[in-house]
Amino acid sequence: MVEIDPVIVEVSKLYLPEWNDCSMFKGSSRYCMDDPRVEMHHLDALKWFRDRFSDEARLEGHELYGTEEKFDVVILDALDPQNAVDFVEALYGDGAFLNSLYNSLTDTGVLLTQVGESAYIGDISETYPDNFNYQRAMYEKGLKNQGFKMVFHYEEPRAGFNGIWSFYAAFKDDSSRARWQMNEAQLDLEIRKRAIQMVDDRDVEEGELKGPFDVFDGPTMATYRFPSKHAQQRQGSSPQGYYT
């Protein structure tokens, strides 16, 4: 995990314990970040990725380029692209950072990104420069330009925010689509086969989550398979996802 501000991590640990609870996993610690398998870097994530994975760093011969192993999954949860600050363009533009994210993934890797509150039916196209969500549209375009084979847009109304939240799942390999579109029974079976072993319920403190899939299962995943109707209308997307 790369987070520039250690205070944010400590505040989250103190006031959002349910977001950092790994007590249900066998062999893990109560606080997820205390798990010996976790690597925490209090650094600028944008710079961390660019220095190690971007084409720019490779051409410059940067000393850190290629020093990290590639990832199967990268999760980007940064400022919402709707924030009107210059830094947002560096995060969501089609530049060195996005290039480094693409390069940091294995050949079958997946990039997951939260991209702010969803738009609604009647909103104008996000590709219109004055649109509040213009940077989100540019991010989607950048994902395609970098070479992701498949990009899915999905929405989550159960995250506890004051609105419905939007996400992109970008895949480097076409084969990932089969897993994304498994039916409910297939996915529930995969969860049971691949999930980390849990502790006995009696060993879990009262009030804690009983498992990592308390709020996710096959039927929940079924709601992510296709973009919403207003997203299709607004972005001109295929209900099967976005192809490069």
Tab-separated table of C-alpha atoms in Angstrom:
chain	number	residue	atom	x	y	z
A	1	MET	CA	0.000	0.000	0.000
A	2	VAL	CA	1.259	3.457	-0.909
A	3	GLU	CA	-0.196	6.386	1.069
A	4	ILE	CA	1.655	9.677	1.305
A	5	ASP	CA	0.160	10.783	4.642
A	6	PRO	CA	0.805	8.540	7.687
A	7	VAL	CA	-1.690	10.595	9.706
A	8	ILE	CA	-4.495	9.438	7.411
A	9	VAL	CA	-3.551	5.831	8.138
A	10	GLU	CA	-3.545	6.387	11.900
A	11	VAL	CA	-6.854	8.267	11.856
A	12	SER	CA	-8.412	5.483	9.803
A	13	LYS	CA	-7.123	2.903	12.267
A	14	LEU	CA	-8.619	4.825	15.191
A	15	TYR	CA	-11.964	5.961	13.798
A	16	LEU	CA	-12.711	3.445	11.019
A	17	PRO	CA	-11.749	0.120	12.604
A	18	GLU	CA	-14.325	-1.773	10.541
A	19	TRP	CA	-12.416	-0.757	7.393
A	20	ASN	CA	-9.192	-2.251	8.758
A	21	ASP	CA	-10.445	-5.444	10.376
A	22	CYS	CA	-8.562	-8.618	9.427
A	23	SER	CA	-9.433	-10.562	12.572
A	24	MET	CA	-11.493	-13.063	10.596
A	25	PHE	CA	-8.464	-14.391	8.681
A	26	LYS	CA	-6.424	-17.234	10.104
A	27	GLY	CA	-2.849	-16.171	10.743
A	28	SER	CA	-3.600	-12.459	10.392
A	29	SER	CA	-3.577	-9.604	12.882
A	30	ARG	CA	-6.520	-7.627	14.264
A	31	TYR	CA	-5.423	-4.532	12.342
A	32	CYS	CA	-4.808	-5.284	8.662
A	33	MET	CA	-1.760	-3.031	8.375
A	34	ASP	CA	-0.010	-4.957	11.153
A	35	ASP	CA	-0.075	-8.129	9.063
A	36	PRO	CA	3.517	-9.108	8.191
A	37	ARG	CA	2.454	-9.663	4.568
A	38	VAL	CA	1.557	-5.978	4.197
A	39	GLU	CA	4.098	-3.489	2.855
A	40	MET	CA	3.241	0.114	3.707
A	41	HIS	CA	5.022	2.974	1.928
A	42	HIS	CA	4.386	6.540	3.115
A	43	LEU	CA	5.353	8.055	-0.211
A	44	ASP	CA	3.807	9.895	-3.137
A	45	ALA	CA	2.044	7.058	-4.990
A	46	LEU	CA	2.163	8.928	-8.280
A	47	LYS	CA	5.941	9.274	-8.070
A	48	TRP	CA	6.375	5.754	-6.663
A	49	PHE	CA	4.724	4.175	-9.701
A	50	ARG	CA	6.238	6.520	-12.276
A	51	ASP	CA	9.803	5.942	-11.066
A	52	ARG	CA	9.442	2.156	-11.097
A	53	PHE	CA	7.185	1.374	-14.034
A	54	SER	CA	6.697	4.224	-16.518
A	55	ASP	CA	8.149	4.273	-20.030
A	56	GLU	CA	9.452	7.711	-19.125
A	57	ALA	CA	11.538	6.273	-16.268
A	58	ARG	CA	12.830	3.491	-18.525
A	59	LEU	CA	13.999	5.956	-21.165
A	60	GLU	CA	15.617	8.139	-18.513
A	61	GLY	CA	17.407	5.143	-17.034
A	62	HIS	CA	15.938	5.849	-13.599
A	63	GLU	CA	17.674	3.848	-10.889
A	64	LEU	CA	14.367	2.566	-9.485
A	65	TYR	CA	12.916	1.434	-12.799
A	66	GLY	CA	12.212	-2.301	-12.810
A	67	THR	CA	13.072	-2.801	-9.140
A	68	GLU	CA	9.570	-3.956	-8.157
A	69	GLU	CA	7.696	-7.083	-9.186
A	70	LYS	CA	4.538	-6.584	-11.214
A	71	PHE	CA	1.106	-6.807	-9.614
A	72	ASP	CA	-1.909	-8.962	-10.412
A	73	VAL	CA	-4.257	-6.231	-9.175
A	74	VAL	CA	-3.822	-2.497	-8.568
A	75	ILE	CA	-6.535	-0.534	-6.733
A	76	LEU	CA	-6.517	3.240	-7.215
A	77	ASP	CA	-8.544	5.134	-4.611
A	78	ALA	CA	-7.370	8.723	-4.890
A	79	LEU	CA	-9.026	12.123	-5.195
A	80	ASP	CA	-12.273	12.011	-7.141
A	81	PRO	CA	-11.672	13.089	-10.751
A	82	GLN	CA	-14.314	15.788	-10.287
A	83	ASN	CA	-12.053	17.782	-7.934
A	84	ALA	CA	-11.030	21.033	-9.614
A	85	VAL	CA	-7.305	20.878	-8.819
A	86	ASP	CA	-4.319	20.485	-11.146
A	87	PHE	CA	-3.217	17.295	-9.401
A	88	VAL	CA	-6.348	15.490	-10.615
A	89	GLU	CA	-5.226	15.768	-14.236
A	90	ALA	CA	-1.913	14.134	-13.323
A	91	LEU	CA	-3.821	11.261	-11.688
A	92	TYR	CA	-6.499	10.726	-14.316
A	93	GLY	CA	-4.902	12.064	-17.477
A	94	ASP	CA	-3.346	9.894	-20.165
A	95	GLY	CA	0.200	10.554	-18.992
A	96	ALA	CA	3.165	8.969	-17.255
A	97	PHE	CA	1.210	7.878	-14.183
A	98	LEU	CA	-1.471	5.993	-16.091
A	99	ASN	CA	1.253	4.487	-18.261
A	100	SER	CA	3.055	3.320	-15.124
A	101	LEU	CA	-0.133	1.720	-13.778
A	102	TYR	CA	-0.550	-0.222	-17.012
A	103	ASN	CA	3.094	-1.316	-16.983
A	104	SER	CA	2.935	-2.304	-13.309
A	105	LEU	CA	0.426	-5.072	-14.044
A	106	THR	CA	1.112	-8.626	-15.131
A	107	ASP	CA	-0.133	-9.747	-18.549
A	108	THR	CA	-3.488	-10.727	-17.021
A	109	GLY	CA	-3.548	-7.877	-14.498
A	110	VAL	CA	-6.542	-5.787	-13.448
A	111	LEU	CA	-6.741	-2.092	-12.538
A	112	LEU	CA	-9.668	-1.037	-10.314
A	113	THR	CA	-10.398	2.674	-9.890
A	114	GLN	CA	-13.037	4.635	-8.019
A	115	VAL	CA	-14.075	7.580	-10.165
A	116	GLY	CA	-16.481	9.565	-8.026
A	117	GLU	CA	-20.230	9.935	-7.835
A	118	SER	CA	-22.248	8.536	-10.701
A	119	ALA	CA	-23.991	10.777	-13.169
A	120	TYR	CA	-27.733	10.617	-13.702
A	121	ILE	CA	-30.173	10.347	-16.569
A	122	GLY	CA	-30.425	13.717	-18.265
A	123	ASP	CA	-26.794	14.709	-17.637
A	124	ILE	CA	-24.927	15.904	-20.700
A	125	SER	CA	-22.092	13.903	-22.230
A	126	GLU	CA	-19.006	13.691	-20.039
A	127	THR	CA	-16.810	14.344	-23.075
A	128	TYR	CA	-18.073	17.943	-23.134
A	129	PRO	CA	-15.134	20.030	-21.765
A	130	ASP	CA	-17.280	22.054	-19.369
A	131	ASN	CA	-18.871	18.945	-17.866
A	132	PHE	CA	-18.184	18.346	-14.179
A	133	ASN	CA	-17.151	14.785	-15.066
A	134	TYR	CA	-14.943	15.643	-18.047
A	135	GLN	CA	-11.787	14.301	-16.369
A	136	ARG	CA	-13.508	10.971	-15.764
A	137	ALA	CA	-14.227	10.704	-19.486
A	138	MET	CA	-10.585	11.499	-20.234
A	139	TYR	CA	-9.502	8.778	-17.814
A	140	GLU	CA	-11.647	6.220	-19.614
A	141	LYS	CA	-10.116	7.325	-22.913
A	142	GLY	CA	-6.647	7.037	-21.397
A	143	LEU	CA	-7.309	3.474	-20.237
A	144	LYS	CA	-8.125	2.519	-23.806
A	145	ASN	CA	-5.127	4.373	-25.206
A	146	GLN	CA	-2.742	2.605	-22.839
A	147	GLY	CA	-3.844	-0.756	-24.209
A	148	PHE	CA	-6.318	-2.261	-21.749
A	149	LYS	CA	-8.301	-4.871	-23.675
A	150	MET	CA	-11.524	-4.432	-21.743
A	151	VAL	CA	-12.838	-1.652	-19.503
A	152	PHE	CA	-16.018	-2.116	-17.469
A	153	HIS	CA	-17.886	0.700	-15.788
A	154	TYR	CA	-19.941	-0.317	-12.766
A	155	GLU	CA	-21.801	1.407	-9.954
A	156	GLU	CA	-22.153	0.665	-6.247
A	157	PRO	CA	-25.083	2.115	-4.257
A	158	ARG	CA	-24.226	0.296	-1.010
A	159	ALA	CA	-20.876	1.904	-0.164
A	160	GLY	CA	-22.280	4.254	2.474
A	161	PHE	CA	-21.750	7.473	0.503
A	162	ASN	CA	-24.432	10.080	-0.091
A	163	GLY	CA	-24.797	8.969	-3.691
A	164	ILE	CA	-24.217	6.082	-6.076
A	165	TRP	CA	-20.499	5.629	-6.710
A	166	SER	CA	-18.791	4.800	-10.004
A	167	PHE	CA	-15.844	2.502	-10.650
A	168	TYR	CA	-13.801	1.249	-13.594
A	169	ALA	CA	-12.389	-2.247	-13.887
A	170	ALA	CA	-9.731	-2.377	-16.624
A	171	PHE	CA	-8.337	-5.706	-17.852
A	172	LYS	CA	-5.100	-6.263	-19.774
A	173	ASP	CA	-6.297	-9.607	-21.118
A	174	ASP	CA	-9.544	-10.604	-22.846
A	175	SER	CA	-9.817	-13.796	-20.801
A	176	SER	CA	-10.676	-11.749	-17.712
A	177	ARG	CA	-14.094	-11.043	-19.187
A	178	ALA	CA	-15.178	-14.644	-18.548
A	179	ARG	CA	-14.609	-14.268	-14.814
A	180	TRP	CA	-16.267	-10.859	-14.715
A	181	GLN	CA	-19.397	-12.287	-16.300
A	182	MET	CA	-19.691	-15.539	-14.347
A	183	ASN	CA	-23.204	-16.321	-13.208
A	184	GLU	CA	-24.105	-16.069	-9.535
A	185	ALA	CA	-23.610	-19.763	-8.739
A	186	GLN	CA	-20.226	-19.928	-10.484
A	187	LEU	CA	-18.940	-16.913	-8.591
A	188	ASP	CA	-20.181	-18.160	-5.220
A	189	LEU	CA	-18.353	-21.428	-5.900
A	190	GLU	CA	-15.139	-19.576	-6.803
A	191	ILE	CA	-15.401	-17.550	-3.594
A	192	ARG	CA	-15.652	-20.718	-1.515
A	193	LYS	CA	-12.767	-22.363	-3.374
A	194	ARG	CA	-10.343	-19.446	-3.315
A	195	ALA	CA	-11.112	-17.461	-0.157
A	196	ILE	CA	-8.523	-17.336	2.617
A	197	GLN	CA	-9.301	-19.708	5.478
A	198	MET	CA	-11.356	-18.108	8.234
A	199	VAL	CA	-11.106	-18.392	11.996
A	200	ASP	CA	-13.898	-20.097	13.914
A	201	ASP	CA	-16.827	-17.730	14.536
A	202	ARG	CA	-16.420	-18.233	18.264
A	203	ASP	CA	-12.951	-16.676	18.074
A	204	VAL	CA	-14.199	-13.463	16.464
A	205	GLU	CA	-14.984	-10.591	18.802
A	206	GLU	CA	-18.633	-9.575	19.061
A	207	GLY	CA	-19.671	-6.894	16.598
A	208	GLU	CA	-16.918	-7.592	14.073
A	209	LEU	CA	-17.448	-8.759	10.526
A	210	LYS	CA	-17.750	-12.516	10.269
A	211	GLY	CA	-16.044	-12.656	6.884
A	212	PRO	CA	-14.740	-10.631	3.933
A	213	PHE	CA	-17.803	-11.513	1.846
A	214	ASP	CA	-20.493	-10.303	4.235
A	215	VAL	CA	-21.338	-7.592	1.700
A	216	PHE	CA	-20.345	-9.359	-1.518
A	217	ASP	CA	-21.549	-12.502	-3.282
A	218	GLY	CA	-22.643	-13.776	-6.677
A	219	PRO	CA	-25.917	-11.805	-6.860
A	220	THR	CA	-24.067	-8.617	-5.875
A	221	MET	CA	-21.510	-9.192	-8.619
A	222	ALA	CA	-24.338	-9.650	-11.115
A	223	THR	CA	-25.212	-5.972	-10.646
A	224	TYR	CA	-21.701	-5.002	-11.823
A	225	ARG	CA	-21.682	-6.871	-15.125
A	226	PHE	CA	-23.211	-4.155	-17.257
A	227	PRO	CA	-23.089	-0.357	-17.105
A	228	SER	CA	-26.310	1.350	-16.082
A	229	LYS	CA	-28.696	2.594	-18.752
A	230	HIS	CA	-27.806	6.235	-18.146
A	231	ALA	CA	-24.082	5.411	-18.358
A	232	GLN	CA	-24.641	3.744	-21.719
A	233	GLN	CA	-26.567	6.761	-22.975
A	234	ARG	CA	-24.120	9.293	-21.571
A	235	GLN	CA	-20.937	7.597	-22.758
A	236	GLY	CA	-22.205	5.748	-25.804
A	237	SER	CA	-20.897	2.501	-24.337
A	238	SER	CA	-21.754	-1.067	-25.183
A	239	PRO	CA	-23.695	-2.946	-22.487
A	240	GLN	CA	-20.979	-5.598	-22.782
A	241	GLY	CA	-18.244	-3.200	-21.658
A	242	TYR	CA	-15.759	-0.984	-23.450
A	243	TYR	CA	-13.353	-2.522	-25.933
A	244	THR	CA	-10.069	-1.087	-27.136
